[in-house]
XYZ file of C-alpha atoms in Angstrom:
648
model
C 43.182 -16.801 -45.362
C 46.388 -15.263 -46.215
C 47.706 -13.042 -48.772
C 50.605 -13.376 -50.856
C 52.874 -10.496 -52.268
C 55.188 -11.736 -54.903
C 58.010 -9.150 -55.110
C 60.657 -8.750 -57.943
C 63.186 -6.397 -59.091
C 65.021 -5.338 -61.850
C 67.142 -2.182 -61.350
C 64.984 -2.017 -58.218
C 61.788 -1.780 -60.093
C 58.985 -4.013 -58.341
C 56.047 -5.787 -59.282
C 53.101 -6.560 -57.111
C 50.564 -9.273 -57.150
C 48.000 -10.555 -54.639
C 46.727 -14.283 -54.618
C 43.995 -14.262 -51.816
C 43.499 -17.597 -50.436
C 46.214 -19.237 -52.279
C 48.561 -21.268 -49.938
C 50.357 -23.506 -51.994
C 51.055 -22.428 -55.292
C 52.735 -19.112 -56.662
C 54.928 -17.412 -59.200
C 58.687 -16.881 -58.568
C 59.776 -13.484 -59.502
C 63.441 -12.275 -59.876
C 65.058 -9.602 -57.768
C 68.696 -8.327 -57.942
C 70.776 -10.109 -55.121
C 74.556 -9.728 -54.498
C 75.111 -13.329 -55.736
C 73.764 -14.922 -58.714
C 71.392 -13.743 -61.355
C 67.786 -15.006 -60.972
C 67.545 -14.992 -57.095
C 63.735 -15.560 -56.251
C 61.658 -14.013 -53.518
C 58.002 -14.061 -52.187
C 56.378 -12.233 -49.560
C 53.371 -13.729 -47.591
C 51.050 -11.785 -45.640
C 48.545 -12.926 -42.977
C 45.218 -11.876 -44.139
C 44.165 -10.802 -40.263
C 43.262 -7.243 -40.977
C 46.507 -6.072 -39.098
C 48.322 -3.136 -40.801
C 51.928 -4.355 -40.553
C 53.387 -7.661 -39.661
C 56.688 -8.677 -38.197
C 58.713 -10.903 -40.709
C 60.317 -14.012 -40.588
C 62.458 -15.089 -43.549
C 61.863 -18.729 -44.465
C 64.934 -20.640 -46.761
C 64.087 -24.032 -48.095
C 66.459 -27.179 -48.066
C 68.220 -27.754 -51.317
C 65.842 -30.222 -52.935
C 62.616 -28.176 -52.529
C 62.632 -25.981 -55.745
C 59.844 -27.590 -58.191
C 56.618 -25.564 -57.496
C 54.854 -28.880 -56.099
C 57.932 -29.370 -53.741
C 57.692 -25.714 -52.840
C 54.194 -25.722 -52.224
C 54.690 -28.652 -49.562
C 57.639 -26.881 -48.104
C 55.781 -23.859 -47.573
C 52.833 -25.777 -45.898
C 55.148 -27.463 -43.704
C 56.953 -24.340 -42.222
C 55.637 -21.371 -43.693
C 51.648 -21.596 -42.709
C 52.399 -22.110 -39.045
C 54.468 -18.699 -39.166
C 51.568 -17.153 -41.248
C 49.362 -18.493 -38.421
C 51.355 -17.204 -35.637
C 50.802 -13.525 -37.207
C 54.324 -13.336 -39.190
C 54.795 -12.030 -42.791
C 56.857 -14.882 -44.228
C 59.572 -14.057 -46.802
C 60.477 -17.133 -48.700
C 63.781 -17.264 -50.628
C 64.869 -19.710 -53.235
C 68.585 -19.632 -52.414
C 69.726 -22.187 -55.195
C 68.225 -20.219 -58.197
C 71.145 -21.581 -60.230
C 72.821 -24.778 -60.352
C 76.058 -22.957 -59.895
C 74.797 -21.376 -56.540
C 77.608 -22.185 -53.781
C 77.408 -20.923 -50.160
C 79.459 -17.457 -50.387
C 77.092 -16.474 -53.155
C 73.841 -18.087 -51.302
C 74.616 -15.996 -48.046
C 75.116 -12.604 -50.214
C 71.909 -13.412 -51.670
C 70.254 -13.876 -48.052
C 71.733 -10.773 -46.924
C 70.541 -8.817 -49.616
C 67.069 -10.093 -49.471
C 67.049 -9.114 -46.070
C 68.101 -5.652 -47.015
C 65.520 -5.578 -49.515
C 62.720 -6.217 -47.243
C 63.852 -3.844 -44.626
C 64.376 -1.248 -47.080
C 60.881 -1.633 -48.802
C 58.809 -2.449 -45.414
C 56.618 0.414 -45.909
C 55.774 -0.341 -49.409
C 54.703 -3.755 -48.344
C 53.130 -3.146 -44.704
C 55.987 -5.130 -42.882
C 57.105 -4.186 -39.517
C 60.703 -4.517 -39.917
C 61.715 -3.863 -36.080
C 61.958 -7.465 -35.955
C 63.164 -9.879 -38.625
C 63.736 -13.619 -37.661
C 65.123 -16.067 -39.925
C 64.557 -19.908 -40.118
C 65.618 -22.666 -42.578
C 65.972 -26.272 -42.728
C 68.933 -28.451 -43.926
C 70.874 -26.475 -46.209
C 68.385 -23.380 -45.483
C 69.165 -24.157 -41.859
C 72.835 -23.706 -42.386
C 72.266 -20.544 -44.210
C 70.076 -19.301 -41.430
C 72.564 -19.896 -38.705
C 74.992 -18.082 -40.988
C 73.213 -15.142 -41.535
C 72.622 -15.017 -37.484
C 76.289 -15.539 -36.713
C 77.714 -13.245 -39.440
C 75.589 -10.191 -37.909
C 78.741 -8.155 -36.883
C 81.048 -9.483 -39.780
C 82.112 -7.053 -42.564
C 83.661 -8.554 -45.455
C 85.081 -12.089 -45.637
C 86.804 -13.772 -48.572
C 86.964 -17.476 -49.097
C 89.262 -18.215 -51.812
C 88.065 -16.305 -54.920
C 84.748 -15.630 -53.481
C 84.084 -12.547 -51.337
C 80.950 -12.464 -48.761
C 80.540 -8.692 -48.966
C 78.035 -8.658 -45.782
C 77.840 -4.798 -45.829
C 76.511 -5.168 -49.677
C 76.923 -3.078 -52.707
C 73.397 -1.819 -53.153
C 73.455 2.183 -52.535
C 74.234 3.089 -48.881
C 73.042 -0.105 -47.324
C 74.926 -0.770 -43.981
C 75.467 -4.114 -42.199
C 72.768 -3.014 -39.812
C 70.220 -3.311 -42.857
C 71.031 -7.378 -43.142
C 70.983 -7.798 -39.328
C 68.553 -10.653 -38.289
C 67.031 -10.671 -34.681
C 66.295 -14.397 -34.226
C 67.347 -17.718 -35.846
C 65.648 -21.090 -35.906
C 67.840 -23.556 -37.219
C 66.045 -27.266 -38.669
C 68.868 -29.835 -38.816
C 71.134 -27.695 -40.733
C 74.310 -29.083 -41.951
C 76.611 -26.677 -39.671
C 80.233 -28.071 -40.553
C 79.977 -29.018 -44.315
C 83.242 -30.457 -44.427
C 82.567 -33.231 -42.234
C 79.475 -35.289 -42.606
C 80.501 -38.785 -41.309
C 77.901 -40.177 -38.552
C 78.203 -39.140 -35.327
C 80.357 -42.096 -33.900
C 83.120 -41.056 -36.060
C 82.749 -37.372 -36.014
C 83.978 -37.343 -32.491
C 87.312 -39.039 -33.427
C 89.610 -36.022 -34.121
C 91.880 -38.303 -36.073
C 88.891 -39.494 -38.447
C 89.721 -38.463 -42.221
C 87.220 -35.547 -43.294
C 85.014 -36.139 -46.023
C 84.289 -32.699 -47.905
C 80.709 -32.772 -48.989
C 80.643 -29.981 -51.369
C 83.032 -27.738 -53.344
C 85.014 -30.623 -55.124
C 88.648 -31.687 -54.391
C 90.485 -28.459 -55.152
C 92.262 -26.843 -51.771
C 90.550 -23.332 -52.853
C 87.197 -25.003 -52.800
C 87.751 -26.717 -49.655
C 88.814 -24.058 -47.820
C 85.570 -22.116 -48.783
C 83.296 -24.910 -47.685
C 85.333 -25.301 -44.305
C 84.888 -21.601 -43.534
C 81.168 -21.528 -44.005
C 80.609 -22.785 -40.648
C 78.670 -20.473 -38.508
C 80.737 -21.890 -35.593
C 83.514 -19.978 -36.611
C 81.440 -16.501 -36.123
C 79.582 -17.095 -32.883
C 79.503 -13.665 -30.781
C 77.885 -12.740 -27.556
C 76.081 -9.871 -29.648
C 74.443 -12.717 -31.838
C 70.698 -13.054 -31.669
C 69.145 -15.862 -29.635
C 69.130 -19.447 -31.474
C 66.535 -22.204 -31.539
C 67.935 -25.405 -32.831
C 65.818 -28.457 -33.753
C 67.487 -31.698 -34.768
C 65.939 -35.405 -35.058
C 68.293 -37.663 -33.125
C 68.012 -40.345 -36.084
C 68.666 -38.061 -39.074
C 69.901 -40.147 -41.714
C 71.175 -36.954 -43.701
C 72.565 -34.571 -41.571
C 74.696 -35.964 -38.284
C 72.619 -35.252 -35.058
C 75.974 -34.387 -33.350
C 76.428 -31.318 -35.768
C 73.606 -29.514 -33.688
C 74.943 -30.869 -30.616
C 78.189 -29.171 -31.098
C 76.704 -26.129 -32.685
C 74.261 -25.704 -29.409
C 76.832 -26.228 -27.036
C 78.823 -23.376 -28.681
C 75.889 -21.146 -28.691
C 75.125 -21.898 -25.018
C 78.624 -21.047 -23.958
C 78.167 -17.879 -25.503
C 74.948 -17.329 -23.940
C 73.029 -17.347 -27.396
C 71.025 -20.514 -26.855
C 67.225 -20.446 -26.108
C 66.978 -24.245 -26.324
C 68.175 -27.139 -28.389
C 65.312 -29.302 -29.142
C 65.857 -33.115 -29.858
C 63.125 -34.958 -31.762
C 62.960 -38.518 -30.600
C 63.336 -40.731 -33.490
C 63.167 -37.976 -35.821
C 64.308 -37.775 -39.188
C 65.430 -35.311 -42.088
C 62.050 -33.707 -42.195
C 58.683 -35.199 -41.778
C 58.861 -36.836 -38.265
C 60.705 -33.679 -36.907
C 58.076 -31.369 -38.337
C 55.186 -31.723 -35.959
C 52.678 -30.053 -34.144
C 54.724 -29.580 -31.019
C 58.196 -28.370 -32.917
C 55.934 -25.940 -34.917
C 54.598 -24.143 -31.707
C 58.110 -24.200 -30.186
C 59.337 -22.078 -33.198
C 56.419 -19.715 -33.194
C 56.522 -19.346 -29.642
C 60.275 -18.587 -29.668
C 59.939 -16.143 -32.454
C 56.910 -14.191 -30.797
C 58.969 -14.173 -27.315
C 61.847 -12.592 -29.012
C 59.742 -10.244 -31.271
C 57.879 -8.952 -27.813
C 54.559 -10.596 -28.825
C 52.323 -12.300 -26.518
C 51.728 -16.209 -26.879
C 49.472 -17.685 -29.478
C 48.241 -21.209 -29.980
C 48.671 -22.255 -33.336
C 45.759 -23.534 -35.302
C 45.767 -27.495 -34.728
C 44.134 -30.463 -36.162
C 41.483 -31.866 -33.798
C 42.997 -34.906 -31.609
C 39.864 -36.712 -33.112
C 40.773 -36.104 -36.695
C 41.652 -39.716 -38.558
C 45.300 -39.927 -39.355
C 46.871 -37.138 -41.380
C 43.711 -35.174 -41.680
C 44.336 -31.316 -41.078
C 40.625 -30.388 -40.819
C 38.494 -29.761 -38.684
C 41.175 -27.931 -36.957
C 40.824 -25.696 -33.902
C 42.038 -22.084 -33.971
C 43.769 -20.247 -31.223
C 40.784 -18.710 -29.871
C 38.870 -22.108 -29.898
C 36.954 -20.978 -33.143
C 36.982 -24.230 -35.275
C 37.621 -24.068 -39.103
C 35.889 -26.887 -41.458
C 36.973 -27.767 -44.927
C 35.033 -30.323 -46.995
C 35.626 -31.651 -50.596
C 32.169 -31.931 -52.291
C 32.135 -30.529 -55.672
C 28.621 -31.838 -56.589
C 26.885 -30.453 -53.692
C 24.573 -27.384 -53.605
C 24.645 -26.488 -49.951
C 27.009 -27.668 -47.184
C 26.639 -27.003 -43.562
C 28.199 -27.863 -40.056
C 25.860 -28.726 -37.462
C 27.964 -28.002 -34.307
C 25.135 -27.328 -31.660
C 24.342 -24.457 -34.184
C 24.172 -24.486 -38.121
C 26.989 -22.804 -40.043
C 26.905 -22.320 -43.773
C 30.147 -23.204 -45.516
C 31.271 -21.230 -48.882
C 32.273 -22.851 -51.799
C 35.639 -22.336 -53.669
C 36.172 -22.851 -57.234
C 37.534 -26.549 -56.670
C 34.476 -27.548 -54.893
C 36.132 -27.139 -51.544
C 33.545 -26.083 -48.762
C 34.925 -23.866 -45.642
C 33.800 -21.990 -42.534
C 34.875 -20.952 -39.324
C 32.651 -21.148 -36.298
C 32.260 -19.059 -33.185
C 34.682 -19.780 -30.365
C 33.567 -23.077 -28.602
C 33.938 -24.536 -25.033
C 36.865 -26.951 -24.087
C 36.258 -30.656 -24.377
C 34.399 -33.128 -26.597
C 31.776 -31.888 -28.971
C 29.460 -33.527 -31.484
C 28.882 -32.495 -34.910
C 27.619 -33.484 -38.203
C 27.848 -32.306 -42.196
C 24.649 -31.483 -43.837
C 25.077 -31.753 -47.390
C 21.994 -30.876 -49.503
C 19.894 -31.443 -46.268
C 21.346 -34.835 -45.785
C 23.007 -35.139 -42.147
C 26.111 -37.376 -42.341
C 29.246 -37.980 -40.343
C 32.516 -36.233 -41.428
C 34.567 -38.741 -43.113
C 37.702 -37.004 -41.856
C 36.761 -37.392 -38.071
C 36.375 -40.517 -35.899
C 32.627 -41.455 -35.614
C 30.834 -41.426 -32.137
C 27.177 -43.078 -31.371
C 25.336 -39.903 -30.179
C 22.293 -37.975 -30.848
C 20.906 -41.173 -31.795
C 23.156 -41.711 -34.980
C 26.846 -41.995 -35.682
C 28.144 -38.617 -35.695
C 31.560 -36.869 -35.809
C 33.472 -35.536 -32.712
C 35.716 -32.677 -32.288
C 38.296 -32.001 -29.138
C 38.525 -28.387 -27.950
C 41.871 -28.036 -25.899
C 41.495 -27.589 -22.212
C 43.293 -24.812 -20.397
C 46.398 -25.528 -18.671
C 44.505 -26.029 -15.160
C 42.196 -28.548 -16.564
C 44.455 -30.268 -19.345
C 46.328 -32.868 -17.271
C 42.830 -33.988 -15.884
C 42.342 -35.651 -19.615
C 45.664 -36.413 -20.788
C 47.427 -39.707 -21.625
C 50.377 -39.797 -19.566
C 53.553 -41.779 -19.960
C 54.475 -41.909 -16.402
C 51.063 -43.047 -15.251
C 50.255 -46.837 -14.833
C 47.235 -47.361 -17.173
C 44.339 -49.690 -16.656
C 42.131 -51.533 -19.255
C 38.773 -51.365 -20.675
C 37.219 -54.441 -21.810
C 33.957 -55.485 -23.720
C 32.193 -58.298 -22.434
C 29.170 -59.499 -24.625
C 26.168 -61.232 -22.442
C 22.477 -62.544 -23.144
C 20.485 -60.447 -20.988
C 18.135 -62.390 -18.756
C 15.473 -59.730 -19.058
C 15.166 -59.490 -22.860
C 16.934 -62.258 -24.307
C 19.093 -59.926 -26.222
C 22.676 -60.015 -26.807
C 24.277 -56.928 -25.172
C 27.459 -55.271 -24.006
C 28.936 -54.264 -20.843
C 32.209 -52.167 -20.896
C 34.457 -52.894 -18.036
C 37.407 -50.514 -16.761
C 39.761 -52.152 -14.498
C 42.504 -50.169 -13.047
C 46.654 -50.932 -13.250
C 47.548 -53.540 -11.274
C 44.223 -55.365 -11.252
C 45.258 -58.529 -12.935
C 48.271 -59.041 -10.335
C 45.869 -58.279 -7.303
C 43.688 -60.471 -5.318
C 41.981 -58.174 -2.999
C 38.455 -57.021 -3.993
C 37.712 -53.798 -5.706
C 34.805 -51.315 -5.441
C 32.427 -51.002 -8.250
C 30.998 -47.974 -9.900
C 28.305 -48.559 -12.121
C 28.182 -45.500 -14.578
C 25.541 -44.955 -17.350
C 25.413 -42.801 -20.568
C 22.724 -40.418 -21.480
C 19.786 -40.597 -24.075
C 20.582 -41.201 -27.523
C 24.158 -42.798 -26.730
C 25.205 -46.304 -25.636
C 27.695 -48.205 -23.330
C 30.616 -46.813 -25.398
C 30.086 -43.556 -24.609
C 31.816 -42.836 -21.263
C 34.933 -44.449 -22.602
C 34.954 -42.712 -26.028
C 33.549 -39.596 -25.389
C 33.914 -39.324 -21.558
C 37.452 -40.728 -21.212
C 36.760 -42.463 -18.052
C 39.796 -44.680 -18.323
C 42.222 -41.730 -18.796
C 40.456 -39.772 -15.628
C 40.440 -42.698 -13.417
C 44.320 -43.614 -14.146
C 45.338 -40.053 -13.594
C 43.354 -39.655 -10.213
C 44.439 -43.167 -8.904
C 48.246 -42.448 -9.807
C 47.828 -39.012 -7.976
C 46.396 -40.814 -5.010
C 42.920 -38.477 -5.649
C 40.846 -41.676 -6.235
C 40.678 -45.462 -4.806
C 41.263 -47.984 -7.260
C 38.022 -49.078 -8.573
C 36.278 -51.151 -11.264
C 33.885 -49.187 -13.270
C 30.967 -51.020 -15.047
C 29.181 -49.280 -17.950
C 25.856 -50.966 -19.182
C 23.797 -50.331 -22.218
C 21.093 -47.948 -21.056
C 18.716 -48.315 -23.593
C 16.230 -50.359 -21.974
C 12.344 -50.396 -21.233
C 13.556 -51.407 -17.441
C 17.025 -50.545 -16.617
C 16.604 -51.353 -13.181
C 15.936 -54.780 -13.619
C 18.639 -55.361 -16.241
C 21.207 -53.677 -13.506
C 19.885 -55.926 -11.035
C 19.565 -59.233 -13.142
C 22.133 -58.701 -15.618
C 24.604 -56.147 -14.894
C 25.691 -56.595 -11.238
C 25.624 -60.546 -11.089
C 27.923 -60.432 -14.324
C 30.431 -58.111 -12.653
C 30.509 -59.949 -9.453
C 30.796 -63.397 -10.998
C 33.413 -62.367 -13.489
C 35.695 -59.801 -11.388
C 36.936 -59.888 -8.051
C 35.095 -56.976 -6.664
C 33.106 -56.248 -3.397
C 29.754 -57.605 -3.217
C 28.216 -55.028 -0.282
C 26.636 -51.440 -0.826
C 29.795 -50.107 0.869
C 31.642 -51.357 -2.266
C 28.991 -50.139 -4.878
C 28.377 -46.902 -6.498
C 25.821 -45.666 -8.962
C 25.894 -42.682 -11.425
C 24.479 -41.606 -14.657
C 24.286 -38.282 -16.869
C 21.008 -37.239 -18.415
C 18.824 -40.141 -18.975
C 21.241 -41.968 -16.998
C 20.696 -39.631 -14.116
C 17.145 -40.449 -14.171
C 17.719 -44.375 -14.263
C 20.157 -43.740 -11.086
C 17.438 -41.831 -9.414
C 15.012 -44.557 -9.934
C 17.072 -47.254 -9.196
C 18.643 -46.059 -5.861
C 15.330 -44.675 -4.764
C 13.605 -48.411 -5.211
C 17.027 -50.034 -4.063
C 18.950 -47.937 -1.513
C 20.227 -50.824 0.314
C 22.159 -51.836 -2.780
C 24.276 -48.615 -2.940
C 26.462 -46.181 -0.925
C 27.214 -43.445 -3.185
C 25.120 -41.896 -5.885
C 25.895 -39.564 -8.539
C 23.423 -37.596 -10.785
C 24.814 -35.556 -13.675
C 22.873 -32.951 -15.640
C 19.650 -34.674 -14.836
C 16.560 -34.663 -12.576
C 12.888 -35.921 -12.905
C 11.101 -33.836 -15.086
C 9.352 -30.452 -13.642
C 6.288 -31.391 -15.805
C 5.267 -34.747 -16.913
C 6.502 -36.037 -20.192
C 4.506 -38.408 -22.523
C 7.308 -40.391 -23.685
C 8.151 -41.613 -20.079
C 6.119 -43.352 -17.557
C 6.229 -41.068 -14.066
C 8.525 -38.699 -15.654
C 7.736 -36.188 -13.020
C 8.866 -38.747 -10.160
C 5.896 -38.329 -8.015
C 6.056 -41.767 -6.811
C 9.827 -41.562 -5.993
C 9.315 -38.204 -4.354
C 6.823 -40.042 -2.194
C 9.163 -42.876 -1.264
C 11.974 -40.508 -0.587
C 9.978 -38.210 1.971
C 8.454 -41.223 3.465
C 11.814 -42.696 4.728
C 14.090 -39.553 4.272
C 16.285 -40.828 7.538
C 16.847 -44.251 6.039
C 18.438 -42.423 2.776
C 20.530 -40.378 4.716
C 21.701 -43.224 6.587
C 22.482 -45.262 3.650
C 23.997 -43.008 1.447
C 27.150 -41.419 2.112
C 27.411 -39.387 -0.886
C 24.435 -38.087 -3.057
C 26.431 -35.836 -5.647
C 24.422 -33.859 -8.018
C 26.034 -31.652 -10.852
C 24.727 -29.592 -13.541
C 26.298 -27.759 -16.500
C 25.204 -24.210 -15.592
C 21.735 -22.521 -16.629
C 22.344 -23.245 -20.261
C 22.141 -27.015 -19.295
C 18.949 -28.249 -20.817
C 18.009 -30.255 -17.424
C 18.747 -27.039 -15.318
C 15.112 -26.185 -14.556
C 14.239 -29.919 -13.731
C 17.319 -30.366 -11.586
C 16.631 -27.161 -9.423
C 12.892 -28.035 -9.026
C 13.976 -31.606 -7.842
C 16.768 -30.198 -5.376
C 14.304 -27.802 -3.896
C 12.140 -30.608 -2.978
C 14.865 -32.682 -1.583
C 16.037 -29.708 0.531
C 12.558 -29.328 1.662
C 12.130 -32.751 3.078
C 15.677 -32.674 4.639
C 17.277 -35.323 1.877
C 21.069 -34.812 2.097
C 22.857 -34.207 -1.077
C 25.845 -32.208 -2.537
C 25.732 -30.098 -5.354
C 28.356 -28.813 -8.117
C 27.838 -26.718 -10.894
C 30.442 -25.853 -13.922
C 29.491 -23.799 -17.128
C 29.078 -25.885 -20.313
C 25.412 -26.887 -20.929
C 24.318 -30.534 -21.526
C 27.637 -31.736 -22.905
C 30.440 -34.209 -22.396
C 32.745 -31.483 -21.082
C 30.669 -31.074 -18.206
C 30.155 -34.973 -17.313
C 33.800 -35.516 -17.724
C 34.316 -32.954 -14.873
C 31.406 -34.427 -12.903
C 33.116 -37.736 -12.964
C 36.498 -36.350 -12.169
C 35.047 -34.826 -8.913
C 32.653 -37.789 -8.132
C 35.488 -40.530 -8.379
C 37.443 -38.450 -5.757
C 34.721 -38.944 -3.176
C 34.197 -42.681 -3.690
C 34.781 -45.353 -1.139
C 36.683 -43.524 1.294
């Protein structure tokens, strides 16, 4: 939530209004500037409980002045700044059709002085004032930064009085402390494409000002490269290299001049970035706010970001900087809306039928969630859907910390394998079923036999789980590329079966060994599973230890107490077999890897009881525990470590 303070002045008399929760519409109010009459200024303040906020001035491009366009423009750049903890001053620098750049820079400077002079009244911390703008607003932002030390300049009949005419203001009052220029046309007198721009003999094309020599002189002089000084603030310049409006080379030249003077923090080139939409993206927004926070002496803060699992162009749900999740659902006819994210959260309704809520911080990685609308549990139409909890649910992805993020990221410089779906008719049940098969990069070109990991999902899920929710192919691609895992095939069957062991032995293994060039000995086979799949793994390996050399059991274990829904759920018959021939199992299994999601894992008690019995009988196993409970983040990490142990 953000608050907006609408500021105006007539003879320096102020009007204050607050529109809580209104992010995309507002009323312009006049204030007195140094240039044309009727200049507009709004101040938006984050509603985060802080008493004062440091300031960033935002200047729109020349085409964004209807209310709807302004709303869209503010949403693009203003809201990320608010989310980063800054008060945002938005300026309409083209309040009149007669507005020209000398008058506009006067108005920008006057607005900065106005904010600085009224900081206490509106809760602003003006120890830092940054400025940013795009297109013509970027040009003005750069002028505001590079003319910090300029007193008075006259362009033809147009006088730019940087010191101002309001009371006893000094040039220090209009100072800015950091600048972000988004694809601003730096040299307004030359707007050819970059190829001809570099030709010093090419004719100049005057974009603004008309044919008169006086106006040409004025337009040429309004070039921030004319004023760069080592005392200027630091700059961040952002430009798309396919901008069809402002030549990319303008930012290249400007950045070089800033760098030569020690005033360039960075020049961000957006590949295939155009004049706006593509260049405005999560990465550039984060880079902008990181830069301003750094220059303002503030700590790093991750911006709210749409979940990576949202469908295209959907903003919600979004993950906040502290891993809380903000949900937003449009359901005007609903009486009650909740989000079930392992815990029920009541949503609040706004006047337009939009329901919102913010959850507690969530742990890293993938989580299921569903909407509960008037008691009916449904998947969120703004999210991708996943089969889990025995229904189609929605999913949200919480960003990983830096030390784990690379484990689960798609990387351009990593060779990628492939995941295929194979349909087959089960010899056990006669049903048509699917098996998903991961083959590593280079598999098609290679004739060597690969080892196979048979990897099983949990209860209420299916054969798609380990690729869709578990990111098996991404994990294996990255590990293999780093030399941390042996290239292997991974086969993922549907474990929803009355007799999984029979289906694995009569359907799964024969199919893989017939269709893929894989090893057909125990030394080339591993079996692992999570939760229900872990019990299936335990059962199968206990009965057929001769078929496998590597075993993984994630968040699982035979039940400490018998369960009515599963025959022999306590595993007593299997414990008896293991105890009777412990030496044989120890000799056969090179790795028996058991993992848990900490004490909050629902299988924790069962697993501890099981491993105590394993230890008592002398059965060799290794154990790994990580916080996270009975969730996919835990199982991804289990696979990450298990895969590194296989087939060595």
